[in-house]
Amino acid sequence: MKSIKDKRIYVIYTGGTIGMVKTKQGYAPKQGYLLDKIKTIKDFYHNDVPDFAIHEYPQLIDSANIKPEDWITIALDIVTHYDQYDGFVILHGTDTLAYTASSLSFMLKNLKKPVICTGSQIPISELRSDASDNILHSLILAADERICEVCVYFNKQLLRGNRSVKVNASGMDAFSSPNYPALGQVGVDIELNEAYLRQAISGEPTEIEFKTMGVPKIAILSLFPGMDANILNKVLQPPLQGLILKTYGAGNIMNSPEVIHELIEASKRCVIIINCTQCLKGSVKMGAYEAGIGLVNAGVISGLDMTDEAALTKLFYLLSIPGLTQGEIKEALYKDLRGEMTV
Ligand code: ASP
């Protein structure tokens, strides 16, 4: 078994607050800044920290600007360096980090090495920054062979990537995975909750498989009291291929024949509609109430306890697989593909 110092971690730096500096227009990423700063911090070269190489992207971005094409770039970067490195760390803005982590989990099939996504609430350039602590622990976790999935590490917690959500805009505990236990926590010791880690499935190919994604036309719409069926009509118009419908509680919707009519018509046009709850915690149980039964009849699929980020990227992924019929996509949506939902 390799010692931690013999392990090599490939760090992909995409941008985000973590490496930003103050400018007249507010915080913005500065090329080279984070790399130079890391070189000055002795802890990163400690014997208990794996060796690492940082690949700074030529255009560092605020993650609010990330696009599905960027997810593909990151996934391909990991696949290209997969054999040379023991683990991967993605330095990313926190705003859309959960989307990126979810998308990577779908694109990287049969992943057997850790991919740890992290960022920070306070830039490394500022006093009290959480950046170097998050990077340091992500590096250590990325060297842990027990992890073979995409995770988010933030503020002492290791979370499953496709279960994580940004829940706090200003606190240091920016991320949570409300429907899945934390995979690990950092205290005096670094502890992994092994029972919750994704295990390699026996008979699964050992080779990583890169599954690319297109950019299908998808929307997310949150219900609100008094919502006009016309809004739904407009959103569901072609070329829309999929909709994440954010419903109340256990997956309930208003008892409106007009709203149900729009959903039925869209289903007939092969639009895939996933029912995700507006609640942060818990699962959709369609048909538990009269107010949810209309959705079942309209062919809407239960998103169970998936996050919006997981539902959206799962749909991106499935709609991008060439030749899948609508029935096959729906069938795959009911399956737990990468630990993203509790079936
Ligand atoms: N707007 C920043 C970003 O997502 C916020 C952050 O990194 O915390 O890139």
Short mmCIF file of C-alpha atoms and ligand atoms in Angstrom, two decimals:
data_model
loop_
_atom_site.label_atom_id
_atom_site.label_comp_id
_atom_site.label_asym_id
_atom_site.label_seq_id
_atom_site.Cartn_x
_atom_site.Cartn_y
_atom_site.Cartn_z
CA MET A 1 0.00 0.00 0.00
CA LYS A 2 1.29 3.47 -0.90
CA SER A 3 2.00 5.95 1.90
CA ILE A 4 0.09 9.23 1.71
CA LYS A 5 3.21 11.07 0.57
CA ASP A 6 3.56 8.65 -2.35
CA LYS A 7 0.07 9.45 -3.56
CA ARG A 8 -0.50 12.02 -6.27
CA ILE A 9 -3.57 14.20 -6.47
CA TYR A 10 -4.64 16.10 -9.56
CA VAL A 11 -6.22 19.43 -8.63
CA ILE A 12 -8.46 21.17 -11.13
CA TYR A 13 -8.90 24.87 -10.38
CA THR A 14 -11.94 26.32 -12.14
CA GLY A 15 -12.43 29.59 -10.25
CA GLY A 16 -14.79 30.69 -7.47
CA THR A 17 -14.41 32.81 -4.34
CA ILE A 18 -11.60 30.53 -3.11
CA GLY A 19 -8.97 32.27 -5.28
CA MET A 20 -10.62 35.65 -5.75
CA VAL A 21 -9.17 39.04 -4.95
CA LYS A 22 -10.89 42.34 -4.31
CA THR A 23 -11.32 44.52 -7.40
CA LYS A 24 -13.18 47.80 -7.96
CA GLN A 25 -16.10 45.75 -9.32
CA GLY A 26 -16.13 43.36 -6.35
CA TYR A 27 -14.44 39.99 -5.89
CA ALA A 28 -13.09 38.37 -9.07
CA PRO A 29 -10.75 35.45 -9.81
CA LYS A 30 -7.13 36.35 -10.60
CA GLN A 31 -5.04 33.99 -12.72
CA GLY A 32 -2.04 32.59 -10.85
CA TYR A 33 -2.97 34.10 -7.49
CA LEU A 34 -4.14 30.94 -5.72
CA LEU A 35 -1.19 28.89 -6.98
CA ASP A 36 1.30 31.45 -5.72
CA LYS A 37 -0.48 31.65 -2.38
CA ILE A 38 -0.49 27.86 -1.91
CA LYS A 39 3.28 27.77 -2.51
CA THR A 40 3.71 29.99 0.55
CA ILE A 41 1.71 27.74 2.90
CA LYS A 42 3.99 25.13 4.46
CA ASP A 43 1.13 22.81 5.52
CA PHE A 44 0.52 21.79 1.91
CA TYR A 45 3.99 20.25 1.76
CA HIS A 46 3.75 18.41 5.09
CA ASN A 47 4.60 14.69 5.15
CA ASP A 48 0.98 13.77 5.84
CA VAL A 49 -0.29 15.57 2.77
CA PRO A 50 -0.19 13.85 -0.62
CA ASP A 51 1.81 15.24 -3.47
CA PHE A 52 -0.33 17.32 -5.82
CA ALA A 53 -0.32 19.08 -9.17
CA ILE A 54 -2.65 22.00 -9.85
CA HIS A 55 -4.16 22.58 -13.25
CA GLU A 56 -5.46 26.13 -13.31
CA TYR A 57 -7.99 26.65 -16.08
CA PRO A 58 -7.03 29.37 -18.56
CA GLN A 59 -10.20 31.25 -17.79
CA LEU A 60 -11.10 31.20 -14.12
CA ILE A 61 -14.80 31.82 -13.60
CA ASP A 62 -17.33 32.75 -11.00
CA SER A 63 -19.30 29.50 -10.88
CA ALA A 64 -22.50 31.44 -11.55
CA ASN A 65 -21.21 31.45 -15.14
CA ILE A 66 -20.63 27.72 -15.41
CA LYS A 67 -22.23 25.85 -18.29
CA PRO A 68 -22.78 22.14 -18.98
CA GLU A 69 -19.91 22.36 -21.49
CA ASP A 70 -17.61 23.19 -18.55
CA TRP A 71 -18.81 20.09 -16.68
CA ILE A 72 -17.76 18.03 -19.68
CA THR A 73 -14.33 19.72 -19.73
CA ILE A 74 -13.83 18.87 -16.05
CA ALA A 75 -15.02 15.26 -16.50
CA LEU A 76 -12.72 14.79 -19.50
CA ASP A 77 -9.81 16.30 -17.59
CA ILE A 78 -10.36 13.72 -14.83
CA VAL A 79 -10.64 10.85 -17.31
CA THR A 80 -7.48 11.94 -19.15
CA HIS A 81 -5.46 11.95 -15.92
CA TYR A 82 -7.26 9.05 -14.27
CA ASP A 83 -4.46 6.49 -14.48
CA GLN A 84 -1.64 8.85 -13.46
CA TYR A 85 -3.25 10.09 -10.24
CA ASP A 86 -4.71 8.53 -7.10
CA GLY A 87 -7.42 11.10 -6.55
CA PHE A 88 -8.87 14.39 -7.75
CA VAL A 89 -9.78 17.72 -6.17
CA ILE A 90 -11.96 20.27 -7.92
CA LEU A 91 -11.63 23.88 -6.73
CA HIS A 92 -14.87 25.55 -7.67
CA GLY A 93 -17.20 28.39 -6.74
CA THR A 94 -19.78 27.41 -4.18
CA ASP A 95 -22.84 28.78 -6.00
CA THR A 96 -23.11 25.92 -8.49
CA LEU A 97 -20.74 23.43 -6.91
CA ALA A 98 -23.57 20.98 -6.18
CA TYR A 99 -24.59 21.02 -9.88
CA THR A 100 -21.04 20.29 -10.99
CA ALA A 101 -20.60 17.52 -8.41
CA SER A 102 -23.90 15.93 -9.50
CA SER A 103 -23.08 16.14 -13.20
CA LEU A 104 -19.64 14.56 -12.63
CA SER A 105 -21.22 11.69 -10.72
CA PHE A 106 -23.32 10.80 -13.78
CA MET A 107 -20.59 11.33 -16.37
CA LEU A 108 -17.96 9.29 -14.52
CA LYS A 109 -19.34 5.76 -14.56
CA ASN A 110 -17.48 3.03 -12.60
CA LEU A 111 -15.44 5.64 -10.75
CA LYS A 112 -13.04 3.94 -8.34
CA LYS A 113 -11.07 6.93 -7.06
CA PRO A 114 -12.05 9.94 -4.94
CA VAL A 115 -13.18 13.13 -6.66
CA ILE A 116 -13.53 15.85 -4.02
CA CYS A 117 -15.17 19.16 -4.92
CA THR A 118 -14.54 22.12 -2.67
CA GLY A 119 -14.51 25.90 -2.52
CA SER A 120 -14.64 28.53 0.19
CA GLN A 121 -16.86 31.23 1.59
CA ILE A 122 -13.99 33.67 2.21
CA PRO A 123 -11.22 34.03 -0.42
CA ILE A 124 -7.73 32.81 0.41
CA SER A 125 -6.62 36.45 0.01
CA GLU A 126 -8.62 37.49 3.09
CA LEU A 127 -8.21 37.14 6.84
CA ARG A 128 -10.27 34.25 8.36
CA SER A 129 -10.49 32.46 5.04
CA ASP A 130 -11.75 28.89 5.04
CA ALA A 131 -9.95 28.22 1.73
CA SER A 132 -6.71 26.61 2.85
CA ASP A 133 -8.45 24.37 5.41
CA ASN A 134 -10.94 23.16 2.79
CA ILE A 135 -8.18 22.54 0.22
CA LEU A 136 -5.92 20.78 2.72
CA HIS A 137 -8.60 18.36 3.92
CA SER A 138 -9.82 17.77 0.37
CA LEU A 139 -6.27 16.73 -0.61
CA ILE A 140 -6.04 14.32 2.31
CA LEU A 141 -9.47 12.85 1.55
CA ALA A 142 -8.63 12.55 -2.15
CA ALA A 143 -5.83 10.18 -1.15
CA ASP A 144 -8.21 7.85 0.71
CA GLU A 145 -8.77 4.65 -1.25
CA ARG A 146 -12.02 3.90 0.53
CA ILE A 147 -13.70 6.73 -1.36
CA CYS A 148 -14.73 5.86 -4.89
CA GLU A 149 -17.27 8.55 -5.68
CA VAL A 150 -17.75 12.26 -6.29
CA CYS A 151 -17.99 14.15 -2.98
CA VAL A 152 -18.26 17.67 -1.68
CA TYR A 153 -15.93 18.58 1.16
CA PHE A 154 -16.77 21.74 3.06
CA ASN A 155 -16.41 23.02 6.61
CA LYS A 156 -15.29 19.72 8.17
CA GLN A 157 -17.92 17.64 6.41
CA LEU A 158 -17.61 15.16 3.59
CA LEU A 159 -20.87 14.81 1.66
CA ARG A 160 -22.01 12.78 -1.31
CA GLY A 161 -21.76 15.10 -4.30
CA ASN A 162 -25.11 14.33 -5.86
CA ARG A 163 -26.86 14.63 -2.49
CA SER A 164 -25.40 17.99 -1.57
CA VAL A 165 -27.06 21.38 -1.68
CA LYS A 166 -25.79 24.87 -0.94
CA VAL A 167 -27.90 25.78 2.08
CA ASN A 168 -26.14 28.78 3.55
CA ALA A 169 -25.10 31.89 1.64
CA SER A 170 -23.12 33.45 4.46
CA GLY A 171 -22.27 30.81 7.08
CA MET A 172 -19.18 28.64 6.84
CA ASP A 173 -21.41 25.55 6.77
CA ALA A 174 -22.47 26.31 3.21
CA PHE A 175 -23.34 22.72 2.25
CA SER A 176 -25.57 20.01 3.54
CA SER A 177 -26.93 16.71 2.25
CA PRO A 178 -30.39 16.75 3.81
CA ASN A 179 -31.45 13.32 2.56
CA TYR A 180 -28.25 11.37 3.08
CA PRO A 181 -25.89 11.09 6.06
CA ALA A 182 -22.51 12.80 5.86
CA LEU A 183 -19.84 10.47 4.47
CA GLY A 184 -17.27 11.74 6.90
CA GLN A 185 -16.31 14.45 9.33
CA VAL A 186 -13.12 16.17 10.29
CA GLY A 187 -12.42 16.67 13.96
CA VAL A 188 -9.35 15.70 15.91
CA ASP A 189 -9.42 12.68 13.60
CA ILE A 190 -10.61 12.40 10.05
CA GLU A 191 -13.45 9.89 10.19
CA LEU A 192 -15.26 8.25 7.32
CA ASN A 193 -18.72 6.77 7.76
CA GLU A 194 -17.86 3.70 5.75
CA ALA A 195 -21.36 2.23 5.85
CA TYR A 196 -22.60 5.14 3.73
CA LEU A 197 -19.78 5.26 1.22
CA ARG A 198 -20.51 3.99 -2.25
CA GLN A 199 -19.10 0.52 -2.69
CA ALA A 200 -17.75 -0.88 -5.91
CA ILE A 201 -20.47 -3.19 -7.24
CA SER A 202 -19.16 -6.72 -7.85
CA GLY A 203 -18.98 -7.58 -11.50
CA GLU A 204 -18.75 -3.87 -12.38
CA PRO A 205 -16.04 -3.08 -14.96
CA THR A 206 -12.85 -1.78 -13.35
CA GLU A 207 -12.29 0.78 -16.10
CA ILE A 208 -13.79 4.24 -15.73
CA GLU A 209 -16.34 5.02 -18.40
CA PHE A 210 -16.84 8.58 -19.54
CA LYS A 211 -20.43 9.35 -20.45
CA THR A 212 -20.70 12.67 -22.19
CA MET A 213 -23.64 15.03 -21.91
CA GLY A 214 -25.43 17.17 -24.38
CA VAL A 215 -27.37 20.26 -23.43
CA PRO A 216 -30.99 19.20 -23.74
CA LYS A 217 -33.72 21.78 -23.22
CA ILE A 218 -34.75 21.49 -19.60
CA ALA A 219 -36.53 23.83 -17.18
CA ILE A 220 -37.20 23.96 -13.45
CA LEU A 221 -40.50 25.42 -12.33
CA SER A 222 -41.59 25.94 -8.74
CA LEU A 223 -45.33 25.92 -8.00
CA PHE A 224 -46.84 28.74 -5.99
CA PRO A 225 -50.36 29.39 -4.76
CA GLY A 226 -52.41 30.92 -7.56
CA MET A 227 -50.06 29.86 -10.35
CA ASP A 228 -51.81 30.25 -13.68
CA ALA A 229 -51.89 27.21 -15.99
CA ASN A 230 -50.74 29.59 -18.75
CA ILE A 231 -47.32 29.84 -17.14
CA LEU A 232 -46.99 26.08 -17.33
CA ASN A 233 -48.25 26.16 -20.90
CA LYS A 234 -45.54 28.64 -21.88
CA VAL A 235 -42.74 26.74 -20.11
CA LEU A 236 -43.76 23.39 -21.60
CA GLN A 237 -43.75 24.55 -25.20
CA PRO A 238 -41.39 22.85 -27.71
CA PRO A 239 -38.45 22.47 -27.85
CA LEU A 240 -38.64 21.69 -24.12
CA GLN A 241 -37.63 18.07 -23.45
CA GLY A 242 -37.79 17.90 -19.69
CA LEU A 243 -39.19 19.73 -16.68
CA ILE A 244 -38.34 19.49 -13.00
CA LEU A 245 -41.60 20.46 -11.36
CA LYS A 246 -41.11 21.66 -7.81
CA THR A 247 -44.23 20.66 -5.91
CA TYR A 248 -45.48 21.07 -2.36
CA GLY A 249 -44.62 18.71 0.50
CA ALA A 250 -44.82 15.05 -0.47
CA GLY A 251 -45.27 15.95 -4.13
CA ASN A 252 -48.61 17.70 -4.10
CA ILE A 253 -50.08 20.05 -6.66
CA MET A 254 -53.19 22.23 -6.77
CA ASN A 255 -56.38 20.53 -7.83
CA SER A 256 -56.59 22.45 -11.13
CA PRO A 257 -57.90 20.66 -14.23
CA GLU A 258 -56.14 23.30 -16.39
CA VAL A 259 -52.76 22.64 -14.79
CA ILE A 260 -53.20 18.86 -15.08
CA HIS A 261 -54.31 19.29 -18.70
CA GLU A 262 -51.05 21.11 -19.53
CA LEU A 263 -49.03 18.32 -17.95
CA ILE A 264 -50.94 15.61 -19.82
CA GLU A 265 -50.50 17.44 -23.14
CA ALA A 266 -46.77 17.85 -22.50
CA SER A 267 -46.42 14.16 -21.62
CA LYS A 268 -48.09 13.32 -24.93
CA ARG A 269 -45.38 15.44 -26.63
CA CYS A 270 -42.79 13.23 -24.83
CA VAL A 271 -41.71 15.92 -22.37
CA ILE A 272 -40.29 14.13 -19.32
CA ILE A 273 -41.62 15.68 -16.12
CA ILE A 274 -40.00 14.92 -12.76
CA ASN A 275 -41.76 15.76 -9.52
CA CYS A 276 -39.34 17.10 -6.89
CA THR A 277 -40.49 18.53 -3.60
CA GLN A 278 -39.88 22.13 -2.54
CA CYS A 279 -38.99 20.74 0.90
CA LEU A 280 -35.30 20.37 1.57
CA LYS A 281 -35.78 17.10 3.42
CA GLY A 282 -37.96 14.06 2.78
CA SER A 283 -39.29 12.28 -0.27
CA VAL A 284 -42.05 12.67 -2.86
CA LYS A 285 -44.89 10.18 -2.41
CA MET A 286 -47.18 10.82 -5.33
CA GLY A 287 -50.69 9.61 -4.81
CA ALA A 288 -50.49 9.87 -1.02
CA TYR A 289 -52.96 12.78 -1.24
CA GLU A 290 -55.78 13.50 -3.62
CA ALA A 291 -53.79 16.63 -4.51
CA GLY A 292 -50.99 14.52 -5.96
CA ILE A 293 -52.95 11.91 -7.85
CA GLY A 294 -53.41 14.14 -10.91
CA LEU A 295 -49.66 14.01 -11.44
CA VAL A 296 -49.62 10.23 -11.49
CA ASN A 297 -52.36 10.28 -14.11
CA ALA A 298 -50.41 12.82 -16.16
CA GLY A 299 -47.40 10.47 -16.38
CA VAL A 300 -45.22 12.58 -14.10
CA ILE A 301 -42.26 10.71 -12.57
CA SER A 302 -41.51 10.85 -8.88
CA GLY A 303 -38.15 12.44 -8.12
CA LEU A 304 -38.31 10.76 -4.67
CA ASP A 305 -35.69 12.44 -2.46
CA MET A 306 -33.42 13.77 -5.22
CA THR A 307 -32.00 17.27 -5.00
CA ASP A 308 -32.86 19.65 -7.86
CA GLU A 309 -29.21 19.52 -8.87
CA ALA A 310 -29.24 15.72 -9.10
CA ALA A 311 -32.60 15.61 -10.91
CA LEU A 312 -31.50 18.21 -13.44
CA THR A 313 -28.13 16.65 -14.24
CA LYS A 314 -29.58 13.10 -14.27
CA LEU A 315 -32.08 14.27 -16.85
CA PHE A 316 -29.32 16.01 -18.85
CA TYR A 317 -27.37 12.77 -18.75
CA LEU A 318 -30.24 10.47 -19.73
CA LEU A 319 -31.56 12.76 -22.47
CA SER A 320 -28.04 12.78 -23.94
CA ILE A 321 -27.75 9.01 -24.35
CA PRO A 322 -28.33 8.36 -28.03
CA GLY A 323 -31.21 6.10 -28.94
CA LEU A 324 -32.95 5.90 -25.57
CA THR A 325 -36.74 5.82 -25.90
CA GLN A 326 -38.94 7.89 -23.62
CA GLY A 327 -39.92 4.67 -21.82
CA GLU A 328 -36.27 3.75 -21.23
CA ILE A 329 -35.49 7.23 -19.92
CA LYS A 330 -38.42 7.02 -17.51
CA GLU A 331 -37.31 3.57 -16.38
CA ALA A 332 -33.77 4.84 -15.74
CA LEU A 333 -35.14 7.81 -13.81
CA TYR A 334 -36.73 5.41 -11.34
CA LYS A 335 -33.36 3.76 -10.75
CA ASP A 336 -30.70 4.91 -8.34
CA LEU A 337 -27.80 5.29 -10.77
CA ARG A 338 -25.06 6.84 -8.63
CA GLY A 339 -26.41 6.96 -5.10
CA GLU A 340 -28.45 10.08 -5.89
CA MET A 341 -31.75 8.86 -4.48
CA THR A 342 -33.29 6.46 -2.01
CA VAL A 343 -35.42 3.91 -3.86
N1 ASP B 1 -20.04 33.46 -6.73
C1 ASP B 1 -19.02 32.59 -6.21
C2 ASP B 1 -18.92 31.39 -7.13
O1 ASP B 1 -19.77 30.53 -7.07
C3 ASP B 1 -19.35 32.18 -4.83
C4 ASP B 1 -18.36 31.25 -4.16
O2 ASP B 1 -17.45 30.74 -4.74
O3 ASP B 1 -18.53 31.02 -2.96
O4 ASP B 1 -18.01 31.30 -7.93
#
